[in-house]
XYZ file of C-alpha atoms in Angstrom:
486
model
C 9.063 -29.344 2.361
C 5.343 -30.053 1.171
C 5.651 -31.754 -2.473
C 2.705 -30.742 -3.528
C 1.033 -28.570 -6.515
C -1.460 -25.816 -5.850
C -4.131 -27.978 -7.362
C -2.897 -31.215 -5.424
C -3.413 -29.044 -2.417
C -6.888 -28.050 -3.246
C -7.607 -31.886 -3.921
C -6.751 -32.445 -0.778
C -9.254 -29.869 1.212
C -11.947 -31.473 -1.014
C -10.547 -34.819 0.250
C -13.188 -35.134 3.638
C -13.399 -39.565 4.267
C -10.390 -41.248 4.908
C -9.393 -44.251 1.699
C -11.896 -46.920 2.781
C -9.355 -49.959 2.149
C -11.192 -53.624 0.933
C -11.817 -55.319 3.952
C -10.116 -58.922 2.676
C -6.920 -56.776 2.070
C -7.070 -55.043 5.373
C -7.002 -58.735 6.898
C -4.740 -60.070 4.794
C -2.179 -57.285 5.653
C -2.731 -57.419 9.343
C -1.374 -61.164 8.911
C 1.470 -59.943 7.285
C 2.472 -56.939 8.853
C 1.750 -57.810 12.722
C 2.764 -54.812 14.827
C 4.062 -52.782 11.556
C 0.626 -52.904 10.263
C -0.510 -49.776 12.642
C 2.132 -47.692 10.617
C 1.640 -49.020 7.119
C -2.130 -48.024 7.884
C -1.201 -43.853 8.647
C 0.417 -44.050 5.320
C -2.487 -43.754 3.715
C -3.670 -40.577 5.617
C -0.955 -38.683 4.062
C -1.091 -37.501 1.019
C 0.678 -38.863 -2.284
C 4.244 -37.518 -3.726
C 4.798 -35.924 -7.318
C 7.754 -36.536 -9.132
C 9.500 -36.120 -12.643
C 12.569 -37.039 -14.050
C 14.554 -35.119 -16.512
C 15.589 -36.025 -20.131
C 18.923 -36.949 -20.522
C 18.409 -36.264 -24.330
C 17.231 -32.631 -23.751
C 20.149 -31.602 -21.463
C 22.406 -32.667 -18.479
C 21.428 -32.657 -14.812
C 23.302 -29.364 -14.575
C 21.809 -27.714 -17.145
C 17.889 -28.926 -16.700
C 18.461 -27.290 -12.983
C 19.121 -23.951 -13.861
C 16.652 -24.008 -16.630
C 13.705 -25.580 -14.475
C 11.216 -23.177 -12.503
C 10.070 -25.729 -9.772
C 11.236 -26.296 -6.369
C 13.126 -30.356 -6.847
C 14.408 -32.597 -4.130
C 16.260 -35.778 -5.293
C 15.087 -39.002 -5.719
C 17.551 -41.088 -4.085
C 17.251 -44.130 -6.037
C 16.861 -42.561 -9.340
C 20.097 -40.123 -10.322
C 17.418 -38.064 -12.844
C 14.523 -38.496 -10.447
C 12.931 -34.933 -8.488
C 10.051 -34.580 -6.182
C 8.965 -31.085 -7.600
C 6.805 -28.687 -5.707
C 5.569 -25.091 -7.239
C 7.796 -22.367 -7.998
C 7.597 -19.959 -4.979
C 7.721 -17.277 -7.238
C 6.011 -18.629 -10.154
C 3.463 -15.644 -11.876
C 1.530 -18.269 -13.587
C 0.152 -21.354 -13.829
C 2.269 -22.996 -16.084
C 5.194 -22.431 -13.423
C 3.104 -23.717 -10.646
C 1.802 -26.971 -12.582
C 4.828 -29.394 -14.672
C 2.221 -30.500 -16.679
C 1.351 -27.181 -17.848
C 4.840 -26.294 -18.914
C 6.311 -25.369 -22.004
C 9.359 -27.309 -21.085
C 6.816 -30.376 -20.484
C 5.611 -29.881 -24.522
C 9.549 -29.933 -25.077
C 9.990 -33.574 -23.493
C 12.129 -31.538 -21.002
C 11.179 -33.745 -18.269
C 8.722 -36.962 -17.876
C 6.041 -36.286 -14.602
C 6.557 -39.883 -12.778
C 5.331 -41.728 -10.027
C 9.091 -41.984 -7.852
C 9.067 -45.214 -6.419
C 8.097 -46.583 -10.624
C 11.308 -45.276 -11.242
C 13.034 -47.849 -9.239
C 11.844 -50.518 -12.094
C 14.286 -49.019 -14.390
C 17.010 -48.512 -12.337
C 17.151 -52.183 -11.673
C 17.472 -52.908 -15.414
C 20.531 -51.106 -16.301
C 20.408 -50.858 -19.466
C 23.543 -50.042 -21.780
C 24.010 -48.212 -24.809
C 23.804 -50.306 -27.780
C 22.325 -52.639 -26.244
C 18.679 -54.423 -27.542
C 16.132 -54.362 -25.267
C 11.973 -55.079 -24.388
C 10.042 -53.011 -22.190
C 6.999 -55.747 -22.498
C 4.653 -54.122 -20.704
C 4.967 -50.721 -21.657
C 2.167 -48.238 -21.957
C 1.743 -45.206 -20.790
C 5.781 -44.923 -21.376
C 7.187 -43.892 -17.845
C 10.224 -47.197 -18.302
C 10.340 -46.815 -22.094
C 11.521 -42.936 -21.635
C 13.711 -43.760 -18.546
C 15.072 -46.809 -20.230
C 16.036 -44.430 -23.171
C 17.401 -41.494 -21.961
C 19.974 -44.004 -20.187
C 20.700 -45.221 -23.501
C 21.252 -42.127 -25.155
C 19.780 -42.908 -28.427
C 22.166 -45.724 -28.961
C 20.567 -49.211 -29.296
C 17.098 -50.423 -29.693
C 14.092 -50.660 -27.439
C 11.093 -52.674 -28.558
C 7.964 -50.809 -26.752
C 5.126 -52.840 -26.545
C 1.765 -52.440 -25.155
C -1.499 -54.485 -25.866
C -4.443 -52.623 -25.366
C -4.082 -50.301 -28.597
C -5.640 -47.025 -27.145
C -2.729 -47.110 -24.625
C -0.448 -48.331 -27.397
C -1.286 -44.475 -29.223
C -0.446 -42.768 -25.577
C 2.429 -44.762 -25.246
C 4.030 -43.671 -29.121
C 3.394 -40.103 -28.436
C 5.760 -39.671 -24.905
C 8.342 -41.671 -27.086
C 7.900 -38.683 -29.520
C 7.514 -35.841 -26.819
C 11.186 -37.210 -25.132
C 12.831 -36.862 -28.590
C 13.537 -40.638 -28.527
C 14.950 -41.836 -32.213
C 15.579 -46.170 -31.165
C 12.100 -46.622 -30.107
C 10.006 -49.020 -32.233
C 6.218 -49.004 -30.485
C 4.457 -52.212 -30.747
C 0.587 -52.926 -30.249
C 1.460 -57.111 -29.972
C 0.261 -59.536 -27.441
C 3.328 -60.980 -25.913
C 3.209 -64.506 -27.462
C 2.883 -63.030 -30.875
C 5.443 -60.983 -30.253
C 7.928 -64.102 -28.907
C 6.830 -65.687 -32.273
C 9.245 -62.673 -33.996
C 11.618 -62.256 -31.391
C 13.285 -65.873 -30.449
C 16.099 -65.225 -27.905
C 17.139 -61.662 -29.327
C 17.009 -59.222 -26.165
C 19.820 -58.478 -24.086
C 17.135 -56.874 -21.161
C 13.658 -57.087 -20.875
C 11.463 -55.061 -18.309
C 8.029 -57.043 -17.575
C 6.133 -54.331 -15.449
C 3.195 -56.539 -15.490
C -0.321 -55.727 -14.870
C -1.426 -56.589 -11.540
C -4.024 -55.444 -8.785
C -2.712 -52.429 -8.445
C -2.722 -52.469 -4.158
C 0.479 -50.416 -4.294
C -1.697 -47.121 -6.141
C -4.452 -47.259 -3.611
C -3.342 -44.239 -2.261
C -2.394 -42.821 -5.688
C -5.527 -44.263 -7.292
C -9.000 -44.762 -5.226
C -10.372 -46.455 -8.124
C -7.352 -49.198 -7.728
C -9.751 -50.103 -4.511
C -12.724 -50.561 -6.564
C -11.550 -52.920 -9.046
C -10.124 -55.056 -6.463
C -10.800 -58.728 -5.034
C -9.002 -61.751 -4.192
C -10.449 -63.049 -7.377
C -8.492 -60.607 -9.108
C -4.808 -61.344 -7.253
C -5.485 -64.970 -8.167
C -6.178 -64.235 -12.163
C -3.588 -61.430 -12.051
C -0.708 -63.533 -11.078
C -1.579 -66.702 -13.927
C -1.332 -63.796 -16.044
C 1.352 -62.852 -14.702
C 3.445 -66.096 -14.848
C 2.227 -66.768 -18.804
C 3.424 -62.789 -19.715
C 7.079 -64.488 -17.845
C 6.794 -67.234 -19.923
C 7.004 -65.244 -23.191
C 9.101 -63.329 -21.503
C 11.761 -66.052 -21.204
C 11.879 -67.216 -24.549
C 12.642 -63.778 -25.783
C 15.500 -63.042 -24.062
C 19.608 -64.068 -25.211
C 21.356 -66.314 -23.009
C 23.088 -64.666 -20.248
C 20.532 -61.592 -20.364
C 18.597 -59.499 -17.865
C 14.878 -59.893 -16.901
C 13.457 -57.822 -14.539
C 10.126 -58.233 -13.017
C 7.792 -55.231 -11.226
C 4.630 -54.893 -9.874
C 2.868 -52.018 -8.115
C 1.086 -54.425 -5.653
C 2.023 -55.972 -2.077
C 0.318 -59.536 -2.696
C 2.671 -61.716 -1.927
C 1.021 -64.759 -5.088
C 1.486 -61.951 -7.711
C 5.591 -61.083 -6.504
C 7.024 -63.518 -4.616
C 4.688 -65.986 -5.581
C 5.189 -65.711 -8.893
C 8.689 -65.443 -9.005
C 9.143 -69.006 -7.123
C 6.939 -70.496 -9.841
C 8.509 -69.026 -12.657
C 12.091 -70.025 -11.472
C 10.944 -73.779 -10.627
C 9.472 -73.892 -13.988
C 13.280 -72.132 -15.597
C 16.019 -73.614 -13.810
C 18.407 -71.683 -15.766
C 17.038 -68.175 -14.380
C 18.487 -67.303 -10.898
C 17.549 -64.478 -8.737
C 20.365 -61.546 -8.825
C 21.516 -58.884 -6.699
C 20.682 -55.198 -7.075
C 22.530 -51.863 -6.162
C 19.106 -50.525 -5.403
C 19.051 -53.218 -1.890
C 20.217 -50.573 0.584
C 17.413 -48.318 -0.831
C 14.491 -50.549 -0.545
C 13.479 -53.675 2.112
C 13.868 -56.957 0.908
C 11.776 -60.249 -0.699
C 9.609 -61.732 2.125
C 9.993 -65.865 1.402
C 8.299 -66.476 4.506
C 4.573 -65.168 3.115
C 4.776 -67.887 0.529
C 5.426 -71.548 0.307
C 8.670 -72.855 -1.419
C 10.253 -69.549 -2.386
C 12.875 -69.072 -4.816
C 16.386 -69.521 -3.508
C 17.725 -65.690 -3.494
C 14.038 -64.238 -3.204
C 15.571 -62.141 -0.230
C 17.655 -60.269 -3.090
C 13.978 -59.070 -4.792
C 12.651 -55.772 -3.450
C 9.647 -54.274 -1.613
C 8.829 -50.635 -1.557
C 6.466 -49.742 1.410
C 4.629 -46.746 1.574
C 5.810 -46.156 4.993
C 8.972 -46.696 4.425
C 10.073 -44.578 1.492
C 8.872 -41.705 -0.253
C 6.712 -43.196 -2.678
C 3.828 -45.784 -3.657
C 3.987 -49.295 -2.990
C 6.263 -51.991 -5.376
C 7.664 -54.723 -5.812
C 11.120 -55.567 -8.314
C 12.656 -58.622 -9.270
C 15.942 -58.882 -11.042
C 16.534 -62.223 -12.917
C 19.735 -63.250 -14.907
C 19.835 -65.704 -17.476
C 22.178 -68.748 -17.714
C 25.123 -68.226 -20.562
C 24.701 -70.467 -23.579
C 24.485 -70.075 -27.589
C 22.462 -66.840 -29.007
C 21.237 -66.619 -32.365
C 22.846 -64.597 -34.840
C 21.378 -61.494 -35.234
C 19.127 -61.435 -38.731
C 20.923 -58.883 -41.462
C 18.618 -56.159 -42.957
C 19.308 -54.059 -45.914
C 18.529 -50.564 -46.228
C 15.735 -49.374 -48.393
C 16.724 -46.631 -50.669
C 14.315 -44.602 -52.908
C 13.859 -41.324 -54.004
C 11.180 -40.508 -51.169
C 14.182 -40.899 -48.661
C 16.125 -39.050 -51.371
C 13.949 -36.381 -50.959
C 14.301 -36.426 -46.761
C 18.010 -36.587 -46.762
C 18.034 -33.160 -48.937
C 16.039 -31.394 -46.693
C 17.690 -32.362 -43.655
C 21.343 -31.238 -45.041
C 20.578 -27.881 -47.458
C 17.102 -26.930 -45.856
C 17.531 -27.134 -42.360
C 21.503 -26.979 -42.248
C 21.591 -30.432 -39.958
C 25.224 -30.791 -38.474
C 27.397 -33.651 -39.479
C 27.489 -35.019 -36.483
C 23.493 -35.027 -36.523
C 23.880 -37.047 -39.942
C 26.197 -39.309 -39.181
C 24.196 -39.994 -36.324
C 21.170 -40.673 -37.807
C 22.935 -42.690 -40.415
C 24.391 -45.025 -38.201
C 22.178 -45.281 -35.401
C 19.525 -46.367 -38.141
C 18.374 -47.406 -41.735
C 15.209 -44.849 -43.640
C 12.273 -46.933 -44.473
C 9.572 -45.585 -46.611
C 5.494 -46.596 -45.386
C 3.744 -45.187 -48.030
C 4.191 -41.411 -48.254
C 5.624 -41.364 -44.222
C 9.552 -41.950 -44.011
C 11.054 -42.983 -40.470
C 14.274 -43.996 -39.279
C 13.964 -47.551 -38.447
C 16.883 -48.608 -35.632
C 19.589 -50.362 -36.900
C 19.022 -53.546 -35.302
C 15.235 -53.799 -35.848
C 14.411 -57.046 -37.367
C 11.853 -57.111 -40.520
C 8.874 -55.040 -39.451
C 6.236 -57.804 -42.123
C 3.475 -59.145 -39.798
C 3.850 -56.951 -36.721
C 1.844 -53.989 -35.482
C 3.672 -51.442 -35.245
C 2.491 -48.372 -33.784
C 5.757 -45.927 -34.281
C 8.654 -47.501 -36.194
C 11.477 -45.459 -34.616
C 11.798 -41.617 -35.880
C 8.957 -40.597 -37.818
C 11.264 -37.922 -40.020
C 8.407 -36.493 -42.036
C 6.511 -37.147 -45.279
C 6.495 -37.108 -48.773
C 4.016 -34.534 -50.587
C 3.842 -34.267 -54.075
C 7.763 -34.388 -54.485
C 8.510 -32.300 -51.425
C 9.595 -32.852 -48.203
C 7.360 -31.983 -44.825
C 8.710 -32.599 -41.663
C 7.265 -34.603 -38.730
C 7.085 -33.200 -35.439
C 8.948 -36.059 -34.216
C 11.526 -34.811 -36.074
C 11.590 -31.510 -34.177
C 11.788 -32.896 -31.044
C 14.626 -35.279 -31.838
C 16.802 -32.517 -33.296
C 18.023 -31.127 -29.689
C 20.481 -32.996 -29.567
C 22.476 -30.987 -31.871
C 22.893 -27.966 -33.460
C 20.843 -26.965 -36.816
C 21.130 -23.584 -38.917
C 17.689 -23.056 -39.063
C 16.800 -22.314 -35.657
C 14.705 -19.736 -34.119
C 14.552 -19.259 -30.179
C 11.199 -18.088 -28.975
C 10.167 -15.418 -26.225
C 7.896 -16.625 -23.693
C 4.822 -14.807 -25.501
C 6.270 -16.134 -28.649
C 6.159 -20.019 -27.346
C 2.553 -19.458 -25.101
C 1.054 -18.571 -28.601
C 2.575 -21.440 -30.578
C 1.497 -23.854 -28.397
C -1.702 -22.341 -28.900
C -1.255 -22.893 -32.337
C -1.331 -19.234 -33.531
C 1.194 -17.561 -35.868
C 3.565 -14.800 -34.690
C 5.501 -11.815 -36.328
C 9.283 -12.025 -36.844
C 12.169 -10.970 -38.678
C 11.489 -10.199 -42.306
C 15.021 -11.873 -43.341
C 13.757 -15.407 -42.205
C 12.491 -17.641 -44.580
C 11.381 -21.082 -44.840
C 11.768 -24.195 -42.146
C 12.603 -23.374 -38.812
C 13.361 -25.550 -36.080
C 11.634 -23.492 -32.952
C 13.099 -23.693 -29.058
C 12.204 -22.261 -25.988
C 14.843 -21.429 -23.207
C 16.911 -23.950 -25.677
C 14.813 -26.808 -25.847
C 13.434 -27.638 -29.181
C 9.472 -27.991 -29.248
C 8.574 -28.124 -32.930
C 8.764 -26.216 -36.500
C 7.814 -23.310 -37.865
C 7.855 -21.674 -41.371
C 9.161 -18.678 -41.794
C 8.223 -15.789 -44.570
C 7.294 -12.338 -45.195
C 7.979 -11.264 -41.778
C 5.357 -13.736 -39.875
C 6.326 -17.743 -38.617
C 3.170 -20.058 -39.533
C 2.389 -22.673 -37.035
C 3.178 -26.048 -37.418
C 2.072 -27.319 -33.861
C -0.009 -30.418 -34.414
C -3.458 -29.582 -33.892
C -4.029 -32.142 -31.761
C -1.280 -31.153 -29.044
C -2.386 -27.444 -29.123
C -3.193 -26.260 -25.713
C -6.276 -24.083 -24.996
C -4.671 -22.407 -22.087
């Protein structure tokens, strides 16, 4: 089976010189490689894999596969991982691309490099639990991270560069996600307000990229042995905040999408000579993937056999590399306390959740435990429960974003709609397939004259924003800037 999209296919007919690789890297994997360099070579005349993974928010695995048009084939490593392929007998576009489906708009599924979904695997994380994904931008680990969590818990999102920061809060809003508080911090800042309070952290750090030169030609561009060197200092000082923000007796794990051996093995060695109380740690994701190579550097780790390599000729995917470190046990900080704000904004919200919309009670209670309302001017969010004090950091997203406050009434956020699959509402209106095409469009559509006021729409049962209902017609409340022109 070909996993491959129509337009993936046409790329590859335009395709007509094979990836001219740097020459320095060619050399430097011949050294490496020896006799398995031949075959790590062909890899990159074959063309790349497409994956997504489905939301564990939106439905079960059993469920998303009857719903979903596309032809899937498991991920082995990743239990909500599929290479997809087109439907062979989609009618239109939309069932031929992921990207272009409505069930995409609905945060049904996130379209993911596979072998980046090994990263979060590795982590584990646990409901409940508080956790950093460091590194975070465009939100591939932050969404996989939280559908394992199931909306219990907190995860700090944080990405520097702050145009990726605003790509990075709106997945976390297409998946539905209500414990995700996005941060645009740089990571000693962010250590500054976070002293030994994670139980996991995920450090996918930048890097130079080798791994995506088949994915990426411009990865080969940007590249030079200038570049490994500064990427892995970088590397090792991102650890280094890293380390002071996690509990004692926590999880830390390290990824890369590259194959030099200074920015992964490398830099683990250093890291662990400099922290004597992290040790290498053992991962049920070994049998998938070949092992640490402590021969390419000098001094490794003890345990650097238990980090992982992904090869490109190996498995089906891109090239990575995954470390998982455990901290030593010791004393943790008490957690600080917080006290909910109350006011007559969230007054208002609360209202129009329960006698507008009809929210279940198991919807409210979890929403009222899972988090505390917080009031930023006329915008109310649900802030997760064990969010410290948001004073002095930049936040991007500060959990849900419920809705706002306008002139002593109630609009709902987007956000909001997407969340709200997870249980049942009153208001609810399920849309034809003409019906959804032309909200996504952001056009109104006739229906039935008894409906009035806020309605939570879905399509094929998969929430994908609001509507207002009245005198026989639903106005569109699709954010402009999400409306599709297709």
């Amino acid at each position: 089976m070909t996993h491959m999209s129509e337009k993936e296919t046409g790329n590859k007919e335009k395709r007509e010189d094979k990836i001219k690789l740097p020459e320095a890297f060619v050399d430097r994997m011949k050294r490496l490689l020896g006799d398995e360099y031949t075959e790590f070579a062909a890899a990159y005349d074959k063309e790349r894999l497409y994956a997504l993974r489905y939301n564990p928010l939106k439905s079960n695995r059993e469920d998303f596969l009857k719903r979903i048009p596309f032809n899937l084939t498991p991920v082995a490593w990743c239990s909500e991982g599929f290479y997809y392929d087109k439907c062979a007998n989609a009618t239109d576009s939309a069932d031929m691309q992921p990207g272009k489906h409505p069930f995409h708009e609905a945060g049904a599924y996130y379209i993911q490099e596979p072998s980046a979904m090994a990263a979060a695997e590795a982590l584990e994380p646990k409901a409940g639990e508080k956790i950093l994904d460091l590194c975070a931008a465009p939100g591939g680990k932050t969404t996989h991270i939280a559908g394992k969590m199931m909306g219990k818990g907190l995860i700090v999102s944080n990405e520097i560069v702050p145009d990726r920061a605003r790509i990075l809060s709106q997945n976390v809003e297409r998946m539905g996600i209500p414990n995700v508080v996005v941060c645009n911090e740089t990571p000693d800042r962010l250590a500054r307000f976070f002293p030994m309070f994670f139980d996991r952290i995920l450090v996918d750090a930048p890097c130079s990229g080798e791994g995506m030169f088949r994915k990426d030609e411009t990865a080969i561009d940007m590249w030079s042995l200038e570049n490994v060197e500064m990427c892995a200092d970088r590397q090792l000082d991102i650890l280094e905040h890293a380390a002071k923000m996690l509990k004692s007796g926590g999880v830390l794990v390290y990824s890369t999408c590259t194959f030099s051996p200074q920015e992964n093995e490398g830099v683990i060695s250093e890291f662990i000579r400099r922290h004597d109380e992290f040790v290498v740690e053992e991962t049920k994701l070994e049998t998938f993937f070949s092992q640490g190579e402590g021969k390419w550097i000098e001094n490794p780790a003890e345990g650097i056999e238990h980090t992982m390599r992904l090869w490109p000729h190996k498995i089906a995917g891109e090239g990575h590399f995954i470390a998982k470190l455990r901290k030593a046990d010791g004393l943790t900080p008490k957690p600080l306390q917080i006290k909910e704000q109350s006011t007559d904004g969230i007054k208002l919200c609360r209202e129009f959740l329960e006698k507008e919309l009809g929210i279940s009670n198991q919807v409210r209670d979890e929403l009222e435990q899972n988090g505390r309302f917080i009031l930023f001017g006329e915008q109310i969010y649900l802030v997760p429960a064990d969010m410290i004090p948001l004073k002095g950091i930049k936040v991007i997203r500060a959990g849900l974003h419920l809705g706002m406050n306008k002139k002593n009434r109630f609009e709902p956020a987007h956000a909001l709609a997407l969340y709200l699959s997870h249980g049942e509402i009153e208001k609810r209106y399920e849309m034809t397939k003409e019906e959804t095409a032309k909200y996504l469009r952001g056009e109104t559509f006739s229906c039935d004259t008894g409906l009035k006021g806020w309605m939570l729409l879905t399509t094929s049962g998969y929430s994908i924003g609001f509507g207002k209902a009245g005198g026989g017609q639903m106005k569109n409340h699709y954010p402009k800037g999400l409306r599709k022109l297709w």
